[in-house]
């Protein structure tokens, strides 16, 4: 049951992110998914840069 709830939460969050991306792209706030993800989750970008060094 816990695993099922976790999957549901991930799916809901993904759907929300995709809807937000569509709206921001339509409004020309972002150009692509990478730019959107950098804006939405800036802490992940910093971690990826640290790992590449």
PDB file of C-alpha atoms in Angstrom:
ATOM      1  CA  UNK A   1       0.000   0.000   0.000  1.00  0.00           C
ATOM      2  CA  UNK A   2       2.834   2.440   0.843  1.00  0.00           C
ATOM      3  CA  UNK A   3       4.542   1.750  -2.464  1.00  0.00           C
ATOM      4  CA  UNK A   4       1.265   2.299  -4.306  1.00  0.00           C
ATOM      5  CA  UNK A   5       0.803   5.669  -2.576  1.00  0.00           C
ATOM      6  CA  UNK A   6       4.374   6.685  -3.428  1.00  0.00           C
ATOM      7  CA  UNK A   7       3.801   5.854  -7.095  1.00  0.00           C
ATOM      8  CA  UNK A   8       0.581   7.829  -7.081  1.00  0.00           C
ATOM      9  CA  UNK A   9       2.359  10.829  -5.546  1.00  0.00           C
ATOM     10  CA  UNK A  10       5.106  10.676  -8.183  1.00  0.00           C
ATOM     11  CA  UNK A  11       2.562  10.442 -10.989  1.00  0.00           C
ATOM     12  CA  UNK A  12       0.563  13.378  -9.623  1.00  0.00           C
ATOM     13  CA  UNK A  13       3.693  15.517  -9.229  1.00  0.00           C
ATOM     14  CA  UNK A  14       4.826  14.623 -12.756  1.00  0.00           C
ATOM     15  CA  UNK A  15       1.436  15.583 -14.188  1.00  0.00           C
ATOM     16  CA  UNK A  16       1.529  18.902 -12.335  1.00  0.00           C
ATOM     17  CA  UNK A  17       5.050  19.597 -13.604  1.00  0.00           C
ATOM     18  CA  UNK A  18       4.037  18.794 -17.183  1.00  0.00           C
ATOM     19  CA  UNK A  19       1.011  21.066 -17.013  1.00  0.00           C
ATOM     20  CA  UNK A  20       3.109  23.856 -15.551  1.00  0.00           C
ATOM     21  CA  UNK A  21       5.722  23.333 -18.292  1.00  0.00           C
ATOM     22  CA  UNK A  22       3.074  23.546 -21.015  1.00  0.00           C
ATOM     23  CA  UNK A  23       1.721  26.804 -19.626  1.00  0.00           C
ATOM     24  CA  UNK A  24       5.175  28.352 -19.204  1.00  0.00           C
ATOM     25  CA  UNK A  25       6.260  27.289 -22.699  1.00  0.00           C
ATOM     26  CA  UNK A  26       3.057  28.677 -24.190  1.00  0.00           C
ATOM     27  CA  UNK A  27       3.727  31.986 -22.398  1.00  0.00           C
ATOM     28  CA  UNK A  28       7.343  31.932 -23.707  1.00  0.00           C
ATOM     29  CA  UNK A  29       8.755  31.895 -20.191  1.00  0.00           C
ATOM     30  CA  UNK A  30      10.908  28.841 -20.970  1.00  0.00           C
ATOM     31  CA  UNK A  31      12.294  27.493 -24.240  1.00  0.00           C
ATOM     32  CA  UNK A  32      12.780  23.816 -23.402  1.00  0.00           C
ATOM     33  CA  UNK A  33      12.411  21.198 -20.694  1.00  0.00           C
ATOM     34  CA  UNK A  34      15.989  21.632 -19.435  1.00  0.00           C
ATOM     35  CA  UNK A  35      15.421  25.321 -18.810  1.00  0.00           C
ATOM     36  CA  UNK A  36      12.143  24.532 -17.057  1.00  0.00           C
ATOM     37  CA  UNK A  37      13.742  21.904 -14.815  1.00  0.00           C
ATOM     38  CA  UNK A  38      16.611  24.260 -13.955  1.00  0.00           C
ATOM     39  CA  UNK A  39      14.062  26.865 -12.936  1.00  0.00           C
ATOM     40  CA  UNK A  40      11.885  24.430 -11.017  1.00  0.00           C
ATOM     41  CA  UNK A  41      14.635  22.465  -9.250  1.00  0.00           C
ATOM     42  CA  UNK A  42      17.754  24.669  -9.073  1.00  0.00           C
ATOM     43  CA  UNK A  43      19.333  22.526  -6.340  1.00  0.00           C
ATOM     44  CA  UNK A  44      19.560  19.537  -8.729  1.00  0.00           C
ATOM     45  CA  UNK A  45      21.563  21.542 -11.245  1.00  0.00           C
ATOM     46  CA  UNK A  46      24.148  22.495  -8.627  1.00  0.00           C
ATOM     47  CA  UNK A  47      24.519  18.862  -7.539  1.00  0.00           C
ATOM     48  CA  UNK A  48      25.004  17.702 -11.145  1.00  0.00           C
ATOM     49  CA  UNK A  49      27.684  20.345 -11.693  1.00  0.00           C
ATOM     50  CA  UNK A  50      29.493  19.268  -8.516  1.00  0.00           C
ATOM     51  CA  UNK A  51      29.476  15.647  -9.673  1.00  0.00           C
ATOM     52  CA  UNK A  52      30.916  16.500 -13.097  1.00  0.00           C
ATOM     53  CA  UNK A  53      33.944  18.276 -11.574  1.00  0.00           C
TER      54      UNK A  53
END
